[in-house]
C-alpha cells in the first residue's frame, strides 16, 4: 500500500528548518523533510533528525528530491529553509522537473525581495506558485510560534494558510501572527524592514546601556534591574527583556559575560538592504542607517583603538540624581524608537504605493506583536494609530504619538546634549532627534543646497514666490550661460 502523502514538505534541516518541521507536526500536519547530502559536510542529517528529535513523529525523511516530492499531496506545498541567495535558485531548478502545475514553493529564508520578485515571476511562468515568506522569531519562534509574513502568488494563500497560521505565534488577543502581505516580494520586503527595525531597536538599547554605564556609572546588576523595570511599562518588549537577562548573566568563570564579549558587531545583510531600499525609494531611514553603520564601525576595532590613542576622550560619570536621569534615558530610548518605527512604516507605505502592493500597515503592526524579535506592547499602539487613521502620512503626527513625543522631548534632548558634551557616541539617539527637528522644521537650509546646485551645475531651483514645479536658473556670476540642466529628480 502507498505510504500516506504528507501535507507539507520542508527542505533544509538546519536549526530553523528542524524546528519548523517539529512545530508543523505538533499541529497535526504530516511532514516530509529533505536535506541534501554533501560528503564530509552534510552527511546523515536526515537520518539524525528522523532518529533523533523527529523519532516516533509523523515525519518522513528523504535524501532524494524525486521521492521527497512524490511523498507530498497535491497541490504540493514545499517550504525551503536554506541559505538566502544562490542556494534558493539552485534548489528551485532541482525541484522544477518534478513539480506539477499549481504546486507551491515557499521560501522561508531571509531572501532579498528583488530575488523574490524574480522567483515569483519565474515559478508562475512555469505554472507553479511561489511564496516568499519572512519568518521571524529565531530558533524558539520556529518551534513554538513565529511571526510569518507571506507574499507572492496570491492564489497560493488559501492552500497554505491553515498550515502557516497553525505554526504562527498568537497575539494576546489570539490572532495568529501570520497574514497575507501582498504580491511579489512584498513578504520579504516587510521582513527586511522588520529586521532593519530590529537593528535600530538593538542599537538604541545599546546606547541606553552605554549611557547608564558611562554617564551614570551603574553596574551590570543595576542596569539589568533598570531594563527589567522598563520591561514592565511602555517599553515592554522581547529585546528589553533579553537585555535585562544578558546583563546579569555570569560566565562559567564567575565574571559577567557581557564584559567578556568583544565589542565588534556582525551583520548578515538585511539591515543594510533595508537602508538601500529606503534610499531607492527616496525615504529617510536614518536611524536604521546609523545602526547599520555603527555595526560597521564597531567592527573596525583596531582603527578605533588607534584613534583612541590620539583622542582619549574626557568622560566623567557625573550625575548625582541617577533615578531621575534614568527617566531621561527612558525618554530618549522611547522617543527614538518612535522615530525608528515612524521611518520604517513610512518606507513600507512608500513601497506599497510605488509597487501597488496595497500593504495593510495596521495589520503588519499586528503581525509583529508576538513571535518575532521586535515583538512589543508598543506595536498595539501603532496598530491602533493606523486603525484610527489608515492613511496617516507619518506615525509621529498621529494624535497619540504626538502627545507621547511632547512628554518625552525634554529627557531626550538632555541625553543627546549630555552625551555630546561627555564625548559619548549615541548615533541613533541623535539621528532620531535630528530627524524629529528636521521633520518639524517649516524651513530648512535646503534653499542653499539648491542655490549651490544651480550655481555650479545649472540644476535650477523653485522659488518661494512661484508655484511648485516651476523651475528657475540664475546666471550667478554674470558670465555663466542661460542653458539649464534637466530638472529631473531621482
Ligand atoms: C528574526 C531575525 C533573523 C536574523 C538574525 C540575524 O527575525 O528572527 O531578524 O531573521 O537573521 O537576527 O541578523 P543579523 O545577523 O543581520 O544581525
Short mmCIF file of C-alpha atoms and ligand atoms in Angstrom, two decimals:
data_model
loop_
_atom_site.label_atom_id
_atom_site.label_comp_id
_atom_site.label_asym_id
_atom_site.label_seq_id
_atom_site.Cartn_x
_atom_site.Cartn_y
_atom_site.Cartn_z
CA UNK A 1 0.00 0.00 0.00
CA UNK A 2 1.19 3.53 -0.75
CA UNK A 3 2.52 5.48 2.20
CA UNK A 4 0.21 8.27 3.32
CA UNK A 5 1.03 11.52 1.49
CA UNK A 6 2.35 14.37 3.59
CA UNK A 7 0.57 17.71 3.87
CA UNK A 8 3.77 19.69 3.52
CA UNK A 9 7.42 19.22 2.65
CA UNK A 10 10.29 21.02 4.29
CA UNK A 11 13.75 21.38 2.81
CA UNK A 12 16.78 22.29 4.88
CA UNK A 13 17.31 20.75 8.29
CA UNK A 14 19.38 23.45 9.94
CA UNK A 15 18.01 24.73 13.23
CA UNK A 16 15.14 26.81 11.76
CA UNK A 17 14.06 24.03 9.37
CA UNK A 18 14.15 21.33 12.04
CA UNK A 19 12.13 23.40 14.46
CA UNK A 20 9.55 24.41 11.86
CA UNK A 21 9.09 20.75 10.89
CA UNK A 22 8.55 19.81 14.54
CA UNK A 23 6.18 22.74 15.02
CA UNK A 24 4.12 21.67 11.97
CA UNK A 25 3.98 18.07 13.11
CA UNK A 26 2.87 19.10 16.57
CA UNK A 27 -0.10 20.89 14.99
CA UNK A 28 -1.24 17.65 13.35
CA UNK A 29 0.31 18.00 9.89
CA UNK A 30 2.07 15.11 8.18
CA UNK A 31 5.51 16.40 7.20
CA UNK A 32 8.15 15.19 4.73
CA UNK A 33 11.66 16.53 5.16
CA UNK A 34 14.61 16.60 2.80
CA UNK A 35 18.19 17.69 3.24
CA UNK A 36 20.93 17.48 0.65
CA UNK A 37 23.81 15.14 1.27
CA UNK A 38 27.23 16.72 0.81
CA UNK A 39 30.08 14.32 1.58
CA UNK A 40 32.03 15.46 4.59
CA UNK A 41 29.75 18.45 5.31
CA UNK A 42 26.10 17.50 5.33
CA UNK A 43 26.02 13.74 5.71
CA UNK A 44 23.42 11.81 7.61
CA UNK A 45 21.49 14.98 8.50
CA UNK A 46 18.11 13.45 7.64
CA UNK A 47 18.83 10.19 9.48
CA UNK A 48 19.99 12.03 12.55
CA UNK A 49 16.82 14.09 12.63
CA UNK A 50 14.43 11.22 11.93
CA UNK A 51 16.09 9.05 14.57
CA UNK A 52 16.62 11.94 16.95
CA UNK A 53 14.22 14.82 17.55
CA UNK A 54 11.85 13.52 14.87
CA UNK A 55 11.68 9.96 16.21
CA UNK A 56 8.21 8.45 16.50
CA UNK A 57 6.59 11.54 14.94
CA UNK A 58 4.60 11.88 11.72
CA UNK A 59 7.67 12.97 9.81
CA UNK A 60 9.11 11.14 6.80
CA UNK A 61 12.74 11.75 5.85
CA UNK A 62 14.18 11.80 2.33
CA UNK A 63 17.62 12.23 0.82
CA UNK A 64 16.49 12.29 -2.82
CA UNK A 65 14.35 15.01 -4.34
CA UNK A 66 12.13 12.81 -6.60
CA UNK A 67 10.99 10.62 -3.68
CA UNK A 68 10.58 13.64 -1.42
CA UNK A 69 8.40 15.43 -3.98
CA UNK A 70 6.26 12.39 -4.70
CA UNK A 71 5.61 11.91 -0.98
CA UNK A 72 3.54 15.12 -0.93
CA UNK A 73 -0.20 15.52 -1.51
CA UNK A 74 -1.37 17.79 -4.34
CA UNK A 75 -1.07 20.67 -4.78
CA UNK A 76 2.33 20.18 -3.22
CA UNK A 77 3.50 22.67 -0.64
CA UNK A 78 7.25 22.80 -0.17
CA UNK A 79 8.86 25.14 2.32
CA UNK A 80 12.51 25.88 1.66
CA UNK A 81 14.64 26.79 4.68
CA UNK A 82 18.02 27.16 3.03
CA UNK A 83 20.55 29.95 2.98
CA UNK A 84 19.37 33.05 1.11
CA UNK A 85 20.96 33.63 -2.28
CA UNK A 86 22.05 31.17 -4.94
CA UNK A 87 21.09 28.12 -2.87
CA UNK A 88 17.42 29.01 -3.35
CA UNK A 89 17.77 29.33 -7.14
CA UNK A 90 19.67 26.06 -7.34
CA UNK A 91 17.08 24.27 -5.27
CA UNK A 92 14.23 25.63 -7.40
CA UNK A 93 15.94 24.34 -10.54
CA UNK A 94 16.29 20.91 -8.92
CA UNK A 95 12.63 20.87 -7.92
CA UNK A 96 11.01 22.19 -11.11
CA UNK A 97 11.28 18.94 -13.15
CA UNK A 98 9.32 17.03 -10.50
CA UNK A 99 6.56 19.52 -9.80
CA UNK A 100 3.03 19.62 -11.22
CA UNK A 101 1.10 22.71 -12.27
CA UNK A 102 -0.20 24.60 -9.23
CA UNK A 103 2.41 23.27 -6.81
CA UNK A 104 3.61 25.83 -4.28
CA UNK A 105 7.15 26.69 -3.27
CA UNK A 106 7.58 28.72 -0.08
CA UNK A 107 10.90 30.40 0.64
CA UNK A 108 11.08 30.92 4.41
CA UNK A 109 14.62 32.33 4.42
CA UNK A 110 15.76 35.94 4.67
CA UNK A 111 15.81 36.40 0.89
CA UNK A 112 16.27 39.72 -0.79
CA UNK A 113 12.88 40.94 -2.03
CA UNK A 114 14.32 41.59 -5.51
CA UNK A 115 15.20 37.90 -5.73
CA UNK A 116 11.70 37.01 -4.58
CA UNK A 117 10.14 39.31 -7.22
CA UNK A 118 12.11 37.40 -9.84
CA UNK A 119 11.37 33.96 -8.38
CA UNK A 120 7.63 34.56 -8.19
CA UNK A 121 7.63 35.51 -11.87
CA UNK A 122 9.81 32.54 -12.82
CA UNK A 123 7.74 29.97 -10.91
CA UNK A 124 4.49 31.40 -12.25
CA UNK A 125 5.84 31.35 -15.83
CA UNK A 126 6.20 27.58 -15.39
CA UNK A 127 2.70 27.15 -13.98
CA UNK A 128 3.80 26.86 -10.33
CA UNK A 129 3.19 29.19 -7.43
CA UNK A 130 5.81 30.88 -5.27
CA UNK A 131 5.56 32.49 -1.85
CA UNK A 132 8.34 34.48 -0.20
CA UNK A 133 7.59 34.22 3.49
CA UNK A 134 9.58 36.21 6.01
CA UNK A 135 9.84 34.18 9.21
CA UNK A 136 10.92 35.88 12.42
CA UNK A 137 11.45 34.53 15.89
CA UNK A 138 14.69 32.62 15.66
CA UNK A 139 15.04 29.08 16.87
CA UNK A 140 12.47 29.40 19.63
CA UNK A 141 9.86 31.03 17.40
CA UNK A 142 10.28 28.37 14.72
CA UNK A 143 9.49 25.70 17.29
CA UNK A 144 6.78 27.37 19.35
CA UNK A 145 5.31 30.07 17.15
CA UNK A 146 6.91 32.54 14.78
CA UNK A 147 5.74 35.72 13.12
CA UNK A 148 5.29 34.87 9.44
CA UNK A 149 4.99 37.36 6.55
CA UNK A 150 3.99 35.57 3.33
CA UNK A 151 3.68 37.29 -0.05
CA UNK A 152 3.82 36.29 -3.71
CA UNK A 153 1.36 34.17 -5.74
CA UNK A 154 -1.91 35.25 -4.12
CA UNK A 155 -3.90 32.13 -5.03
CA UNK A 156 -1.45 30.03 -3.01
CA UNK A 157 -2.62 31.69 0.21
CA UNK A 158 -5.83 29.70 0.82
CA UNK A 159 -3.82 26.48 0.33
CA UNK A 160 -1.03 27.31 2.78
CA UNK A 161 -2.94 29.50 5.23
CA UNK A 162 -4.10 26.69 7.58
CA UNK A 163 -0.58 25.32 7.92
CA UNK A 164 1.25 28.62 8.29
CA UNK A 165 -1.29 30.11 10.69
CA UNK A 166 -1.20 26.96 12.81
CA UNK A 167 2.56 27.32 13.37
CA UNK A 168 2.48 31.07 13.92
CA UNK A 169 2.67 32.77 17.28
CA UNK A 170 -0.63 34.02 18.66
CA UNK A 171 -1.02 37.64 19.71
CA UNK A 172 -2.52 38.25 23.18
CA UNK A 173 -5.97 38.54 21.56
CA UNK A 174 -5.49 35.08 19.97
CA UNK A 175 -4.90 36.30 16.39
CA UNK A 176 -2.22 34.32 14.56
CA UNK A 177 0.83 36.42 13.68
CA UNK A 178 0.65 35.35 10.06
CA UNK A 179 -1.40 37.09 7.38
CA UNK A 180 -1.13 37.54 3.65
CA UNK A 181 1.09 40.55 2.94
CA UNK A 182 0.73 41.14 -0.79
CA UNK A 183 2.12 40.31 -4.25
CA UNK A 184 5.66 39.56 -5.47
CA UNK A 185 8.46 40.11 -2.95
CA UNK A 186 6.31 42.13 -0.52
CA UNK A 187 6.53 39.48 2.24
CA UNK A 188 10.31 39.56 2.16
CA UNK A 189 10.30 43.35 1.91
CA UNK A 190 8.23 43.55 5.09
CA UNK A 191 10.58 41.08 6.81
CA UNK A 192 13.54 43.19 5.69
CA UNK A 193 12.02 46.28 7.28
CA UNK A 194 11.31 44.21 10.40
CA UNK A 195 14.99 43.33 10.53
CA UNK A 196 16.02 46.95 9.95
CA UNK A 197 13.82 47.96 12.88
CA UNK A 198 15.42 45.13 14.85
CA UNK A 199 18.85 46.67 14.14
CA UNK A 200 17.53 50.08 15.24
CA UNK A 201 15.99 48.75 18.46
CA UNK A 202 19.18 46.89 19.33
CA UNK A 203 21.36 49.95 18.74
CA UNK A 204 19.03 52.15 20.80
CA UNK A 205 19.06 49.69 23.67
CA UNK A 206 22.86 49.51 23.39
CA UNK A 207 23.06 53.30 23.62
CA UNK A 208 20.84 53.32 26.70
CA UNK A 209 23.07 50.65 28.25
CA UNK A 210 26.22 52.58 27.39
CA UNK A 211 24.84 55.87 28.74
CA UNK A 212 23.85 54.19 32.01
CA UNK A 213 27.27 52.65 32.32
CA UNK A 214 29.38 55.61 31.19
CA UNK A 215 27.34 58.59 32.34
CA UNK A 216 25.76 57.16 35.48
CA UNK A 217 28.35 54.59 36.43
CA UNK A 218 25.76 51.85 37.04
CA UNK A 219 26.99 48.28 37.35
CA UNK A 220 25.63 45.32 35.38
CA UNK A 221 23.13 44.23 38.02
CA UNK A 222 21.84 47.76 38.43
CA UNK A 223 21.42 48.12 34.68
CA UNK A 224 19.75 44.73 34.49
CA UNK A 225 17.26 45.97 37.09
CA UNK A 226 16.56 49.17 35.12
CA UNK A 227 15.79 47.16 31.96
CA UNK A 228 13.63 44.78 33.98
CA UNK A 229 11.69 47.79 35.30
CA UNK A 230 11.33 49.26 31.81
CA UNK A 231 10.07 45.90 30.66
CA UNK A 232 7.02 46.38 32.85
CA UNK A 233 5.95 49.61 31.14
CA UNK A 234 5.59 51.12 27.68
CA UNK A 235 8.91 49.69 26.51
CA UNK A 236 7.87 46.14 27.33
CA UNK A 237 9.39 44.02 24.58
CA UNK A 238 11.38 40.91 23.90
CA UNK A 239 14.63 42.81 23.25
CA UNK A 240 14.39 44.78 26.52
CA UNK A 241 13.60 41.55 28.36
CA UNK A 242 16.62 39.69 26.98
CA UNK A 243 18.85 42.71 27.63
CA UNK A 244 17.98 42.55 31.31
CA UNK A 245 18.80 38.86 31.34
CA UNK A 246 22.06 39.32 29.37
CA UNK A 247 23.36 41.97 31.77
CA UNK A 248 23.03 39.77 34.83
CA UNK A 249 24.39 36.63 33.15
CA UNK A 250 27.65 35.24 34.51
CA UNK A 251 30.23 33.28 32.55
CA UNK A 252 31.46 29.94 33.91
CA UNK A 253 34.45 31.86 35.33
CA UNK A 254 32.09 33.89 37.53
CA UNK A 255 32.54 37.14 35.61
CA UNK A 256 29.74 38.96 33.83
CA UNK A 257 29.74 37.57 30.29
CA UNK A 258 28.74 40.93 28.79
CA UNK A 259 32.12 42.35 29.84
CA UNK A 260 33.94 39.47 28.17
CA UNK A 261 32.27 39.87 24.75
CA UNK A 262 34.27 41.72 22.10
CA UNK A 263 32.63 44.98 21.01
CA UNK A 264 32.59 44.16 17.27
CA UNK A 265 29.06 43.52 15.94
CA UNK A 266 28.34 41.31 12.93
CA UNK A 267 25.55 41.51 10.39
CA UNK A 268 24.04 39.23 7.78
CA UNK A 269 22.76 41.94 5.46
CA UNK A 270 19.06 42.56 5.99
CA UNK A 271 19.64 45.86 7.84
CA UNK A 272 21.84 47.05 5.00
CA UNK A 273 19.22 46.03 2.43
CA UNK A 274 16.57 47.98 4.35
CA UNK A 275 18.68 51.12 4.05
CA UNK A 276 19.47 50.52 0.38
CA UNK A 277 15.80 50.03 -0.40
CA UNK A 278 14.83 53.14 1.55
CA UNK A 279 17.39 55.10 -0.47
CA UNK A 280 15.94 53.71 -3.70
CA UNK A 281 12.55 54.91 -2.55
CA UNK A 282 13.96 58.31 -1.50
CA UNK A 283 12.74 57.77 2.02
CA UNK A 284 14.67 58.77 5.14
CA UNK A 285 15.63 55.77 7.27
CA UNK A 286 18.39 57.49 9.17
CA UNK A 287 18.04 55.71 12.46
CA UNK A 288 18.40 52.25 10.96
CA UNK A 289 21.23 53.54 8.76
CA UNK A 290 23.04 54.78 11.86
CA UNK A 291 22.57 51.36 13.47
CA UNK A 292 23.99 49.59 10.40
CA UNK A 293 26.95 51.99 10.14
CA UNK A 294 27.62 51.71 13.87
CA UNK A 295 27.90 47.93 13.49
CA UNK A 296 30.39 48.52 10.66
CA UNK A 297 32.42 50.99 12.73
CA UNK A 298 32.34 48.68 15.74
CA UNK A 299 33.97 46.05 13.54
CA UNK A 300 36.90 48.41 12.86
CA UNK A 301 38.25 47.67 16.32
CA UNK A 302 41.92 48.22 15.53
CA UNK A 303 41.26 51.57 13.91
CA UNK A 304 39.21 52.65 16.93
CA UNK A 305 41.98 51.62 19.28
CA UNK A 306 44.44 53.67 17.26
CA UNK A 307 42.12 56.67 17.12
CA UNK A 308 41.58 56.46 20.87
CA UNK A 309 45.27 56.96 21.45
CA UNK A 310 45.06 60.33 19.67
CA UNK A 311 41.73 61.35 21.22
CA UNK A 312 41.37 59.59 24.55
CA UNK A 313 38.18 61.50 25.39
CA UNK A 314 37.06 63.08 28.55
CA UNK A 315 34.14 61.16 30.02
CA UNK A 316 33.08 61.55 33.59
CA UNK A 317 30.20 59.77 35.25
CA UNK A 318 28.74 62.86 36.80
CA UNK A 319 25.05 62.59 37.60
CA UNK A 320 24.02 62.79 41.20
CA UNK A 321 20.39 62.07 40.66
CA UNK A 322 20.67 58.72 38.95
CA UNK A 323 17.00 57.85 39.40
CA UNK A 324 15.88 60.98 37.61
CA UNK A 325 18.44 60.51 34.87
CA UNK A 326 17.12 57.02 34.19
CA UNK A 327 13.83 58.69 33.28
CA UNK A 328 15.67 60.87 30.75
CA UNK A 329 17.22 57.75 29.28
CA UNK A 330 13.84 56.11 29.15
CA UNK A 331 12.57 59.16 27.25
CA UNK A 332 15.49 59.11 24.80
CA UNK A 333 15.03 55.40 24.15
CA UNK A 334 11.28 55.52 23.77
CA UNK A 335 11.19 58.67 21.62
CA UNK A 336 13.97 57.41 19.35
CA UNK A 337 12.12 54.11 19.00
CA UNK A 338 9.03 56.04 17.91
CA UNK A 339 11.11 57.77 15.24
CA UNK A 340 12.54 54.47 14.04
CA UNK A 341 9.12 52.87 13.65
CA UNK A 342 7.71 56.00 12.02
CA UNK A 343 10.56 55.89 9.50
CA UNK A 344 10.23 52.14 8.91
CA UNK A 345 6.47 52.25 8.41
CA UNK A 346 6.82 55.27 6.10
CA UNK A 347 9.15 53.19 3.91
CA UNK A 348 6.55 50.40 3.85
CA UNK A 349 3.90 52.91 2.87
CA UNK A 350 6.04 54.33 0.06
CA UNK A 351 6.91 50.85 -1.24
CA UNK A 352 3.24 49.95 -1.17
CA UNK A 353 2.36 52.99 -3.27
CA UNK A 354 5.26 52.64 -5.67
CA UNK A 355 4.84 48.91 -6.29
CA UNK A 356 1.00 48.84 -5.94
CA UNK A 357 1.23 46.28 -3.13
CA UNK A 358 -1.71 47.61 -1.08
CA UNK A 359 0.05 46.84 2.20
CA UNK A 360 -2.13 46.99 5.29
CA UNK A 361 0.21 48.78 7.72
CA UNK A 362 -2.05 48.27 10.75
CA UNK A 363 -2.15 44.56 10.07
CA UNK A 364 1.63 44.43 9.69
CA UNK A 365 1.98 46.06 13.12
CA UNK A 366 -0.34 43.35 14.47
CA UNK A 367 1.74 40.56 12.89
CA UNK A 368 4.73 41.79 14.86
CA UNK A 369 3.01 41.75 18.25
CA UNK A 370 4.16 38.21 19.03
CA UNK A 371 6.65 35.63 17.81
CA UNK A 372 9.14 37.98 16.19
CA UNK A 373 12.30 39.60 17.54
CA UNK A 374 10.80 43.11 17.70
CA UNK A 375 7.63 41.99 19.50
CA UNK A 376 6.44 44.58 21.97
CA UNK A 377 3.37 46.11 23.53
CA UNK A 378 4.14 49.28 21.60
CA UNK A 379 3.03 47.61 18.35
CA UNK A 380 -0.52 47.66 19.70
CA UNK A 381 -0.30 51.46 19.80
CA UNK A 382 0.89 51.54 16.19
CA UNK A 383 -1.92 49.22 15.11
CA UNK A 384 -4.42 51.47 16.91
CA UNK A 385 -2.94 54.59 15.29
CA UNK A 386 -3.43 53.04 11.84
CA UNK A 387 -6.92 51.85 12.73
CA UNK A 388 -7.83 55.44 13.60
CA UNK A 389 -6.08 56.99 10.59
CA UNK A 390 -5.33 54.32 7.95
CA UNK A 391 -3.71 56.79 5.56
CA UNK A 392 -1.62 58.54 8.17
CA UNK A 393 1.35 60.23 6.49
CA UNK A 394 3.72 59.82 9.42
CA UNK A 395 3.14 57.92 12.64
CA UNK A 396 4.75 60.67 14.71
CA UNK A 397 1.96 63.00 13.66
CA UNK A 398 -0.89 60.80 14.83
CA UNK A 399 -2.64 62.16 17.95
CA UNK A 400 -1.39 59.50 20.38
CA UNK A 401 2.26 59.68 19.32
CA UNK A 402 2.21 63.50 19.15
CA UNK A 403 1.30 63.57 22.81
CA UNK A 404 3.91 60.95 23.68
CA UNK A 405 6.67 62.93 21.95
CA UNK A 406 5.68 66.10 23.81
CA UNK A 407 6.21 64.26 27.09
CA UNK A 408 9.50 62.72 26.05
CA UNK A 409 11.23 65.60 24.33
CA UNK A 410 12.83 67.14 27.40
CA UNK A 411 14.61 63.99 28.58
CA UNK A 412 15.57 63.07 25.01
CA UNK A 413 17.29 66.44 24.50
CA UNK A 414 19.10 66.21 27.84
CA UNK A 415 20.54 62.78 26.98
CA UNK A 416 21.70 63.76 23.48
CA UNK A 417 23.28 67.01 24.63
CA UNK A 418 24.92 65.45 27.70
CA UNK A 419 26.29 62.62 25.59
CA UNK A 420 27.75 65.13 23.10
CA UNK A 421 29.37 67.07 25.92
CA UNK A 422 30.74 63.93 27.55
CA UNK A 423 32.05 62.63 24.19
CA UNK A 424 29.86 59.57 24.34
CA UNK A 425 28.64 58.22 20.97
CA UNK A 426 24.85 57.98 20.74
CA UNK A 427 24.41 58.00 16.95
CA UNK A 428 20.90 56.54 16.95
CA UNK A 429 19.52 58.79 19.73
CA UNK A 430 20.90 61.85 18.00
CA UNK A 431 19.93 60.76 14.49
CA UNK A 432 16.38 60.34 15.77
CA UNK A 433 16.36 63.74 17.45
CA UNK A 434 17.74 65.46 14.36
CA UNK A 435 15.16 63.72 12.18
CA UNK A 436 12.47 64.99 14.53
CA UNK A 437 13.85 68.53 14.33
CA UNK A 438 14.07 68.41 10.53
CA UNK A 439 10.61 66.89 10.22
CA UNK A 440 9.11 69.61 12.35
CA UNK A 441 11.04 72.48 10.74
CA UNK A 442 8.94 74.55 8.44
CA UNK A 443 12.15 75.93 6.94
CA UNK A 444 15.39 74.07 6.27
CA UNK A 445 18.64 75.25 4.71
CA UNK A 446 17.88 73.27 1.56
CA UNK A 447 17.46 76.65 -0.20
CA UNK A 448 21.24 76.98 -0.01
CA UNK A 449 21.77 73.47 -1.35
CA UNK A 450 19.55 74.33 -4.30
CA UNK A 451 21.42 77.59 -4.89
CA UNK A 452 24.76 75.75 -4.85
CA UNK A 453 23.47 73.13 -7.28
CA UNK A 454 22.28 75.83 -9.60
CA UNK A 455 25.49 77.84 -9.22
CA UNK A 456 27.86 75.09 -10.23
CA UNK A 457 25.67 72.93 -12.43
CA UNK A 458 22.62 74.94 -13.57
CA UNK A 459 20.42 72.37 -11.82
CA UNK A 460 17.70 75.03 -11.28
CA UNK A 461 15.57 75.78 -8.23
CA UNK A 462 11.98 76.50 -7.30
CA UNK A 463 11.08 79.88 -5.79
CA UNK A 464 9.04 80.66 -2.69
CA UNK A 465 7.14 83.31 -4.67
CA UNK A 466 6.22 81.00 -7.59
CA UNK A 467 4.12 77.85 -7.97
CA UNK A 468 5.73 74.49 -7.06
CA UNK A 469 7.02 72.69 -10.14
CA UNK A 470 8.18 75.84 -11.90
CA UNK A 471 11.99 75.87 -12.12
CA UNK A 472 14.37 78.84 -12.41
CA UNK A 473 18.01 79.27 -13.24
CA UNK A 474 20.19 82.20 -12.22
CA UNK A 475 23.27 83.46 -14.05
CA UNK A 476 25.10 83.75 -10.72
CA UNK A 477 28.44 85.12 -11.94
CA UNK A 478 27.33 87.21 -14.88
CA UNK A 479 29.44 85.10 -17.22
CA UNK A 480 27.51 81.82 -16.94
CA UNK A 481 25.16 80.88 -19.79
CA UNK A 482 21.39 80.51 -19.75
CA UNK A 483 21.50 76.80 -20.51
CA UNK A 484 19.86 74.77 -17.76
CA UNK A 485 20.48 71.24 -16.70
CA UNK A 486 17.47 68.89 -16.63
CA UNK A 487 15.20 69.25 -13.59
CA UNK A 488 14.69 65.53 -13.12
CA UNK A 489 14.96 64.11 -9.63
CA UNK A 490 15.88 60.54 -8.82
C1 LIG B 1 14.48 37.23 13.04
C2 LIG B 1 15.88 37.76 12.84
C3 LIG B 1 16.68 36.90 11.97
C4 LIG B 1 18.06 37.46 11.64
C5 LIG B 1 19.00 37.44 12.75
C6 LIG B 1 20.43 37.82 12.38
O1 LIG B 1 13.57 37.97 12.71
O2 LIG B 1 14.31 36.11 13.55
O3 LIG B 1 15.79 39.01 12.22
O4 LIG B 1 15.97 36.71 10.79
O5 LIG B 1 18.60 36.71 10.64
O6 LIG B 1 18.55 38.26 13.79
O7 LIG B 1 20.53 39.07 11.81
P1 LIG B 1 21.92 39.81 11.71
O8 LIG B 1 22.98 38.77 11.64
O9 LIG B 1 21.89 40.61 10.45
O10 LIG B 1 22.06 40.62 12.96
#
